[in-house]
Amino acid sequence: MRFEGAQEAVAAGTDPHAVAVDLVAEMSDAEKLWCLDGDVPCWAGLGYLANNGYHKSPFPAARVPRLGVPGFAFADGPRGVVIGPATCFPVSMARGATWDPELETRVGEAIGEELRAVGATLFGGVCVNVLRHPAWGRAQETYGEDPFHVGEMGAALTRGVQRHAMACVKHLACNSIENARFKVDVTVDETALHEVYLPHFKRIVDEGVAVVMSAYNSVNGDFCGENRALLTDLLRDEWGFRGFVISDWIFGIRDAGRSLAAGLDVEMPYRMIRATHLEEAIRSGEASWAEVDGSVARIVATLLRFDAVLSAPAPEPSVLACPAHRALAREVATRSVVLLRNEPVGSGPVASGPVASGPAASGPVLPVDPATIGTLAVVGPLAAAVNLGDGGSSDVWARDAVTILDGLREALPGSSISFSDGSSTAATVAAARDADAAIVVAGYTYLDEGEYIGRSGTAHLAHLLPGPDVPDLAARFEAEVAPHATVRPPPHVAARPSAAGFATGGDRASLRLHDADVALIRAVAAANPRTIVTIVAGSPVVISEWDHHVPAVLQSWYAGTEGGRALADIIVGRAEPSGRLPCSVPRVEAHLPTLDADADTVAYDRWHGWWRLERDGHAPAYPFGWGLGYTTFVLEEARAVLLGTGIRITATVRNTGGRSGSDVVQVYAHRRGSDRPRRLIGFGRVDVDPGDRAEVRVDVAMDALAERDVHAHAMVVRSGTYDLRIARHAADPGISTAVHVPSRAGGGPSATDGPRPPRR
Ligand code: BGC
């Protein structure tokens, strides 16, 4: 049988795994081993990266031409497809701030189409490690600090992508310190692991994700790429995952035999450790041919399961950054902006500053009325920069990005707009003083935060590098990538100091803004009371030292190719701010757990983010779930009813302001008598016109209540009374209600598997 026969058998209804087993039986030993690492010879691949940069062609693996097995071609994300002139969407953290899984599914669909158009079939951009600490260098690649929220958003992305391609969720597990990722051992007990660091992965496995990527770090003493407890006992035996597992890139495994025996299917991206050592490991009994067969069958079965999707013709390259996708990027960027603070001009400490030179306003400073803005001072180097986020594996080489300054100029054609990069304080202050309003853009770039390739601590692993490439394979690779080598990076990437555009940010050194930014904000605020600050960053920034000196603060993230237009729409009031924080903003960094970027070991527990702040009695500066709009909402009635397999919550939201707007109803639960903290179990977005009421319905699957039973080593829903708080953010008392979940003996639900209630 060839792959074509296998496709037919599956189309006729035969189980893909059974068909895959038959196809694997046709393979030679060499062909089977070939499937268990990337197809590219190591030295040719590394040389290509060094000379050309990262983002030129997909990484192929598991192709067996003799039998027609297509293998897969991997391309990264998450803010878009990293190959070609793709659409750069806002980073995942920004998308997390939309609290809008339907919108995220649309992003996934657009990414899936673009992915196929560049010749890839596997999207590596479902990054869902919970944000244990905002200084994590790759914070922007995930959706936030809460496992439930992260799981819903990651599942939504997966759903969209997998309409066109396969998706890969990463990095399993506990990968949330960047600089130490190759060496840090995370110790975590069973309860915290299963209730905090894994539920979102489970959610995405339940969604049907094709592939899981293991993390570099180790968990409880075993490197994740060689961790049987994670890759087999948990993923396959407990969760029933049917896809395959790939390693993270280069040194994602250390031991060929151990990794296979643990359940890691494909070493990515090159022929490296396994190509050198796996046969010997099998001979020595460290791994077996049965394990080889099992892994290859999982890969082939997954390709067959996705055959209908992958056999559909790939879209034309013209789909890359097409008008529809750019419009979607703008919609998402608009929905992601979080209005943290919006006070009348002259309120708070700013009142002691100089008198406003612009027109007096009694309401909040935002939105600005274009008619009142004769002159606008735009301040800060980031206002005029193409600043799309990380410069590592998630970098999207987007063309024609709209900066914040561009967006404001477009939105305020009748205003005179000055720009000052802030290098001359005197000139900046003079411009701000003469303007009707000032907008300061402050935050970070890829140099402050992002993937870290610097002194990664892999020197001691050099002995694992293979001998010289097989010449024929190297020649085949060179021929395959030759057409891509000529692709030139866009100017903002080409201008970077690092070789081939790959840039290293690493873990953020501080949660504060740079001193120069803080000084600039203070100087501008002192010169113009109508000062609005927008923060560009991949996660929370501690702003309590200055936020009360300005009337308005927005968090606008790395907002993608259309981010400048989106922010301008919000500032002038053409669009309503509706983002909600996907992570808490503490008043001081010391309220969070520590992040040691050079840790060899670290203990993770459940106490991070808003859970920790609440436990310690530290009020956040801005709570998880927080976000203002230009209108106001009141939560009225709320009810909860227990269904067979979940809880249905209905709530009424009344728009008490003067504009249409969108609110997010959040449901938090606590089992009476439990030592677990309250947790988010559901949310729903609702649009309401001024003066109107709208009902929102949130269906909560029973497994959102599950706790780890460390005796049964299983997730269980305990019977009892669950106090529910239906609220507008984590610190909002909201409306309280309760449901009683009966014990299983009483016929009620208790196990977490079984049918789920309909999701939004
Ligand atoms: C990153 C992964 C990424 C892979 C491929 C690794 O360094 O940790 O997230 O998918 O490279 O680019």
Tab-separated table of N, CA and C in Angstrom, residues 447-559:
chain	number	residue	atom	x	y	z
A	447	LEU	N	14.175	44.240	21.513
A	447	LEU	CA	15.432	44.227	22.261
A	447	LEU	C	15.190	44.072	23.757
A	448	ASP	N	14.008	44.428	24.212
A	448	ASP	CA	13.692	44.353	25.644
A	448	ASP	C	13.082	43.025	26.043
A	449	GLU	N	12.338	42.413	25.125
A	449	GLU	CA	11.631	41.175	25.474
A	449	GLU	C	11.429	40.361	24.208
A	450	GLY	N	11.526	39.060	24.355
A	450	GLY	CA	11.346	38.197	23.194
A	450	GLY	C	12.129	36.914	23.373
A	451	GLU	N	12.187	36.149	22.306
A	451	GLU	CA	12.923	34.893	22.385
A	451	GLU	C	14.403	35.192	22.618
A	452	TYR	N	15.089	34.288	23.302
A	452	TYR	CA	16.492	34.506	23.676
A	452	TYR	C	17.369	33.445	23.042
A	453	ILE	N	18.300	33.925	22.243
A	453	ILE	CA	19.197	32.969	21.599
A	453	ILE	C	20.626	33.245	22.056
A	454	GLY	N	20.775	34.174	22.973
A	454	GLY	CA	22.113	34.600	23.392
A	454	GLY	C	22.898	33.471	24.035
A	455	ARG	N	23.446	33.723	25.178
A	455	ARG	CA	24.241	32.692	25.856
A	455	ARG	C	23.250	31.689	26.455
A	456	SER	N	22.790	30.792	25.612
A	456	SER	CA	21.660	29.952	26.009
A	456	SER	C	22.046	28.773	26.873
A	457	GLY	N	23.322	28.611	27.151
A	457	GLY	CA	23.717	27.497	28.007
A	457	GLY	C	23.654	26.162	27.300
A	458	THR	N	23.965	26.171	25.982
A	458	THR	CA	23.932	24.886	25.269
A	458	THR	C	25.333	24.436	24.867
A	459	ALA	N	26.360	25.211	25.270
A	459	ALA	CA	27.725	24.868	24.836
A	459	ALA	C	28.089	23.447	25.256
A	460	HIS	N	27.645	23.069	26.448
A	460	HIS	CA	28.022	21.735	26.936
A	460	HIS	C	27.304	20.617	26.160
A	461	LEU	N	26.397	21.011	25.266
A	461	LEU	CA	25.685	19.991	24.491
A	461	LEU	C	26.300	19.793	23.099
A	462	ALA	N	27.392	20.546	22.842
A	462	ALA	CA	27.970	20.516	21.489
A	462	ALA	C	28.347	19.103	21.070
A	463	HIS	N	28.693	18.278	22.048
A	463	HIS	CA	29.104	16.909	21.681
A	463	HIS	C	27.938	16.122	21.060
A	464	LEU	N	26.713	16.657	21.218
A	464	LEU	CA	25.558	15.955	20.635
A	464	LEU	C	25.388	16.267	19.147
A	465	LEU	N	26.124	17.261	18.675
A	465	LEU	CA	25.994	17.610	17.259
A	465	LEU	C	26.533	16.459	16.407
A	466	PRO	N	25.910	16.255	15.251
A	466	PRO	CA	26.300	15.095	14.444
A	466	PRO	C	27.583	15.331	13.650
A	467	GLY	N	28.069	14.269	13.009
A	467	GLY	CA	29.189	14.397	12.086
A	467	GLY	C	28.727	15.079	10.808
A	468	PRO	N	29.589	15.082	9.794
A	468	PRO	CA	29.253	15.795	8.548
A	468	PRO	C	27.952	15.276	7.930
A	469	ASP	N	27.268	16.163	7.209
A	469	ASP	CA	26.019	15.789	6.524
A	469	ASP	C	26.278	14.730	5.452
A	470	VAL	N	25.249	13.964	5.153
A	470	VAL	CA	25.301	13.079	3.978
A	470	VAL	C	25.216	13.991	2.744
A	471	PRO	N	26.218	13.943	1.855
A	471	PRO	CA	26.260	14.924	0.754
A	471	PRO	C	24.984	14.981	-0.092
A	472	ASP	N	24.397	13.824	-0.384
A	472	ASP	CA	23.188	13.838	-1.237
A	472	ASP	C	22.035	14.583	-0.560
A	473	LEU	N	21.925	14.359	0.747
A	473	LEU	CA	20.822	15.023	1.463
A	473	LEU	C	21.050	16.523	1.525
A	474	ALA	N	22.298	16.900	1.748
A	474	ALA	CA	22.613	18.332	1.797
A	474	ALA	C	22.318	18.974	0.436
A	475	ALA	N	22.673	18.257	-0.636
A	475	ALA	CA	22.443	18.811	-1.980
A	475	ALA	C	20.941	18.950	-2.238
A	476	ARG	N	20.167	17.947	-1.809
A	476	ARG	CA	18.716	18.029	-2.020
A	476	ARG	C	18.141	19.232	-1.257
A	477	PHE	N	18.612	19.412	-0.039
A	477	PHE	CA	18.128	20.548	0.756
A	477	PHE	C	18.475	21.868	0.073
A	478	GLU	N	19.737	21.977	-0.364
A	478	GLU	CA	20.154	23.235	-1.012
A	478	GLU	C	19.257	23.526	-2.216
A	479	ALA	N	18.947	22.485	-2.979
A	479	ALA	CA	18.100	22.695	-4.169
A	479	ALA	C	16.697	23.136	-3.752
A	480	GLU	N	16.204	22.534	-2.679
A	480	GLU	CA	14.835	22.876	-2.250
A	480	GLU	C	14.724	24.326	-1.758
A	481	VAL	N	15.749	24.771	-1.039
A	481	VAL	CA	15.619	26.116	-0.445
A	481	VAL	C	16.149	27.220	-1.346
A	482	ALA	N	16.833	26.820	-2.432
A	482	ALA	CA	17.441	27.850	-3.287
A	482	ALA	C	16.465	28.963	-3.682
A	483	PRO	N	15.222	28.617	-4.099
A	483	PRO	CA	14.326	29.710	-4.517
A	483	PRO	C	13.974	30.667	-3.377
A	484	HIS	N	14.074	30.182	-2.140
A	484	HIS	CA	13.674	31.024	-1.011
A	484	HIS	C	14.810	31.917	-0.501
A	485	ALA	N	16.061	31.522	-0.834
A	485	ALA	CA	17.199	32.225	-0.243
A	485	ALA	C	17.225	33.691	-0.652
A	486	THR	N	16.604	34.013	-1.778
A	486	THR	CA	16.673	35.389	-2.266
A	486	THR	C	15.650	36.315	-1.592
A	487	VAL	N	14.749	35.736	-0.788
A	487	VAL	CA	13.734	36.583	-0.133
A	487	VAL	C	14.438	37.595	0.776
A	488	ARG	N	14.102	38.839	0.630
A	488	ARG	CA	14.750	39.889	1.443
A	488	ARG	C	13.838	40.274	2.604
A	489	PRO	N	14.412	40.482	3.775
A	489	PRO	CA	13.571	40.919	4.899
A	489	PRO	C	13.064	42.340	4.675
A	490	PRO	N	11.943	42.685	5.303
A	490	PRO	CA	11.461	44.067	5.187
A	490	PRO	C	12.425	45.010	5.911
A	491	PRO	N	12.353	46.299	5.607
A	491	PRO	CA	13.341	47.237	6.145
A	491	PRO	C	13.473	47.207	7.672
A	492	HIS	N	12.357	47.050	8.390
A	492	HIS	CA	12.502	47.109	9.851
A	492	HIS	C	13.258	45.897	10.388
A	493	VAL	N	13.285	44.809	9.638
A	493	VAL	CA	14.067	43.637	10.058
A	493	VAL	C	15.506	43.779	9.566
A	494	ALA	N	15.656	44.229	8.324
A	494	ALA	CA	17.000	44.372	7.757
A	494	ALA	C	17.839	45.357	8.566
A	495	ALA	N	17.186	46.298	9.220
A	495	ALA	CA	17.920	47.333	9.966
A	495	ALA	C	18.441	46.830	11.310
A	496	ARG	N	18.079	45.638	11.698
A	496	ARG	CA	18.490	45.168	13.025
A	496	ARG	C	19.985	44.876	13.087
A	497	PRO	N	20.526	45.028	14.283
A	497	PRO	CA	21.964	44.816	14.408
A	497	PRO	C	22.380	43.353	14.265
A	498	SER	N	21.481	42.424	14.575
A	498	SER	CA	21.906	41.028	14.625
A	498	SER	C	21.945	40.399	13.239
A	499	ALA	N	22.700	39.334	13.135
A	499	ALA	CA	22.859	38.650	11.852
A	499	ALA	C	21.513	38.147	11.365
A	500	ALA	N	21.262	38.325	10.101
A	500	ALA	CA	20.088	37.773	9.426
A	500	ALA	C	18.774	38.131	10.115
A	501	GLY	N	18.755	39.239	10.833
A	501	GLY	CA	17.495	39.742	11.383
A	501	GLY	C	17.025	39.055	12.649
A	502	PHE	N	17.679	37.960	13.044
A	502	PHE	CA	17.211	37.243	14.235
A	502	PHE	C	17.679	38.009	15.455
A	503	ALA	N	16.755	38.399	16.274
A	503	ALA	CA	17.108	39.280	17.381
A	503	ALA	C	16.710	38.644	18.697
A	504	THR	N	17.402	38.997	19.732
A	504	THR	CA	17.201	38.324	21.005
A	504	THR	C	16.804	39.313	22.084
A	505	GLY	N	15.672	39.140	22.644
A	505	GLY	CA	15.254	40.012	23.735
A	505	GLY	C	15.460	39.340	25.066
A	506	GLY	N	14.912	38.146	25.201
A	506	GLY	CA	15.024	37.429	26.469
A	506	GLY	C	14.025	37.935	27.488
A	507	ASP	N	14.221	37.485	28.724
A	507	ASP	CA	13.319	37.912	29.791
A	507	ASP	C	13.508	39.398	30.052
A	508	ARG	N	12.408	40.057	30.377
A	508	ARG	CA	12.467	41.497	30.611
A	508	ARG	C	13.218	41.760	31.922
A	509	ALA	N	14.056	42.778	31.903
A	509	ALA	CA	14.861	43.040	33.097
A	509	ALA	C	14.017	43.636	34.221
A	510	SER	N	12.946	44.314	33.874
A	510	SER	CA	12.151	44.994	34.897
A	510	SER	C	10.731	45.129	34.376
A	511	LEU	N	9.796	45.274	35.291
A	511	LEU	CA	8.412	45.507	34.856
A	511	LEU	C	8.114	46.991	34.722
A	512	ARG	N	9.105	47.823	35.039
A	512	ARG	CA	8.911	49.275	34.861
A	512	ARG	C	9.212	49.649	33.416
A	513	LEU	N	8.764	50.813	33.041
A	513	LEU	CA	9.246	51.387	31.793
A	513	LEU	C	10.696	51.809	31.988
A	514	HIS	N	11.391	52.029	30.894
A	514	HIS	CA	12.744	52.572	30.998
A	514	HIS	C	12.684	53.928	31.689
A	515	ASP	N	13.750	54.254	32.412
A	515	ASP	CA	13.785	55.552	33.115
A	515	ASP	C	13.515	56.708	32.153
A	516	ALA	N	14.064	56.607	30.944
A	516	ALA	CA	13.906	57.715	29.985
A	516	ALA	C	12.421	57.890	29.630
A	517	ASP	N	11.703	56.782	29.518
A	517	ASP	CA	10.267	56.875	29.202
A	517	ASP	C	9.499	57.513	30.351
A	518	VAL	N	9.844	57.094	31.572
A	518	VAL	CA	9.129	57.658	32.733
A	518	VAL	C	9.399	59.163	32.808
A	519	ALA	N	10.666	59.541	32.579
A	519	ALA	CA	11.011	60.969	32.637
A	519	ALA	C	10.239	61.742	31.554
A	520	LEU	N	10.137	61.123	30.382
A	520	LEU	CA	9.427	61.771	29.272
A	520	LEU	C	7.942	61.952	29.619
A	521	ILE	N	7.349	60.923	30.170
A	521	ILE	CA	5.928	61.017	30.537
A	521	ILE	C	5.734	62.139	31.561
A	522	ARG	N	6.599	62.177	32.551
A	522	ARG	CA	6.445	63.209	33.580
A	522	ARG	C	6.625	64.604	32.981
A	523	ALA	N	7.596	64.720	32.104
A	523	ALA	CA	7.863	66.045	31.524
A	523	ALA	C	6.695	66.490	30.636
A	524	VAL	N	6.192	65.582	29.849
A	524	VAL	CA	5.090	65.942	28.948
A	524	VAL	C	3.828	66.217	29.768
A	525	ALA	N	3.570	65.386	30.778
A	525	ALA	CA	2.377	65.587	31.607
A	525	ALA	C	2.440	66.929	32.328
A	526	ALA	N	3.643	67.330	32.720
A	526	ALA	CA	3.776	68.623	33.399
A	526	ALA	C	3.540	69.770	32.429
A	527	ALA	N	3.822	69.534	31.151
A	527	ALA	CA	3.662	70.594	30.151
A	527	ALA	C	2.250	70.647	29.588
A	528	ASN	N	1.591	69.521	29.571
A	528	ASN	CA	0.251	69.487	28.957
A	528	ASN	C	-0.645	68.530	29.733
A	529	PRO	N	-1.621	69.051	30.460
A	529	PRO	CA	-2.460	68.180	31.278
A	529	PRO	C	-3.319	67.232	30.445
A	530	ARG	N	-3.442	67.535	29.188
A	530	ARG	CA	-4.215	66.641	28.322
A	530	ARG	C	-3.266	65.617	27.682
A	531	THR	N	-2.558	64.903	28.547
A	531	THR	CA	-1.562	63.942	28.072
A	531	THR	C	-2.124	62.526	28.173
A	532	ILE	N	-2.015	61.830	27.093
A	532	ILE	CA	-2.514	60.442	27.019
A	532	ILE	C	-1.295	59.555	26.791
A	533	VAL	N	-1.195	58.499	27.573
A	533	VAL	CA	-0.054	57.585	27.398
A	533	VAL	C	-0.565	56.265	26.860
A	534	THR	N	0.107	55.755	25.857
A	534	THR	CA	-0.218	54.395	25.419
A	534	THR	C	1.016	53.525	25.563
A	535	ILE	N	0.797	52.323	26.081
A	535	ILE	CA	1.918	51.429	26.386
A	535	ILE	C	1.973	50.319	25.353
A	536	VAL	N	3.139	50.194	24.745
A	536	VAL	CA	3.378	49.126	23.783
A	536	VAL	C	4.254	48.092	24.481
A	537	ALA	N	3.691	46.914	24.723
A	537	ALA	CA	4.435	45.878	25.444
A	537	ALA	C	3.714	44.555	25.271
A	538	GLY	N	4.416	43.492	25.607
A	538	GLY	CA	3.824	42.173	25.438
A	538	GLY	C	3.111	41.648	26.660
A	539	SER	N	3.148	42.400	27.741
A	539	SER	CA	2.495	41.963	28.981
A	539	SER	C	2.433	43.167	29.915
A	540	PRO	N	1.946	42.991	31.135
A	540	PRO	CA	1.773	44.151	32.010
A	540	PRO	C	3.057	44.916	32.300
A	541	VAL	N	2.868	46.193	32.525
A	541	VAL	CA	3.947	47.090	32.908
A	541	VAL	C	3.503	47.737	34.218
A	542	VAL	N	4.411	47.821	35.161
A	542	VAL	CA	4.072	48.473	36.431
A	542	VAL	C	4.141	49.982	36.216
A	543	ILE	N	3.009	50.651	36.414
A	543	ILE	CA	2.934	52.073	36.055
A	543	ILE	C	2.498	52.943	37.228
A	544	SER	N	2.439	52.345	38.430
A	544	SER	CA	1.871	53.092	39.553
A	544	SER	C	2.682	54.320	39.940
A	545	GLU	N	3.952	54.382	39.542
A	545	GLU	CA	4.766	55.551	39.887
A	545	GLU	C	4.348	56.793	39.097
A	546	TRP	N	3.637	56.617	37.976
A	546	TRP	CA	3.298	57.804	37.174
A	546	TRP	C	1.870	57.854	36.654
A	547	ASP	N	1.108	56.759	36.742
A	547	ASP	CA	-0.160	56.756	35.998
A	547	ASP	C	-1.137	57.832	36.472
A	548	HIS	N	-1.062	58.193	37.772
A	548	HIS	CA	-2.012	59.194	38.249
A	548	HIS	C	-1.606	60.621	37.896
A	549	HIS	N	-0.506	60.736	37.188
A	549	HIS	CA	-0.102	62.071	36.734
A	549	HIS	C	-0.627	62.375	35.339
A	550	VAL	N	-1.272	61.414	34.739
A	550	VAL	CA	-1.868	61.652	33.406
A	550	VAL	C	-3.328	61.221	33.458
A	551	PRO	N	-4.175	61.871	32.678
A	551	PRO	CA	-5.591	61.500	32.760
A	551	PRO	C	-5.938	60.182	32.074
A	552	ALA	N	-5.167	59.766	31.076
A	552	ALA	CA	-5.568	58.542	30.360
A	552	ALA	C	-4.365	57.662	30.042
A	553	VAL	N	-4.577	56.365	30.243
A	553	VAL	CA	-3.544	55.383	29.903
A	553	VAL	C	-4.204	54.233	29.153
A	554	LEU	N	-3.593	53.882	28.049
A	554	LEU	CA	-4.059	52.729	27.265
A	554	LEU	C	-2.949	51.688	27.203
A	555	GLN	N	-3.342	50.436	27.145
A	555	GLN	CA	-2.361	49.387	26.851
A	555	GLN	C	-2.687	48.919	25.442
A	556	SER	N	-1.748	49.182	24.526
A	556	SER	CA	-2.078	48.861	23.125
A	556	SER	C	-1.209	47.751	22.549
A	557	TRP	N	-0.328	47.135	23.370
A	557	TRP	CA	0.393	45.916	22.988
A	557	TRP	C	1.219	46.110	21.717
A	558	TYR	N	1.754	44.985	21.214
A	558	TYR	CA	2.327	44.967	19.859
A	558	TYR	C	1.142	44.631	18.955
A	559	ALA	N	0.701	45.607	18.203
A	559	ALA	CA	-0.656	45.516	17.657
A	559	ALA	C	-0.730	45.130	16.185
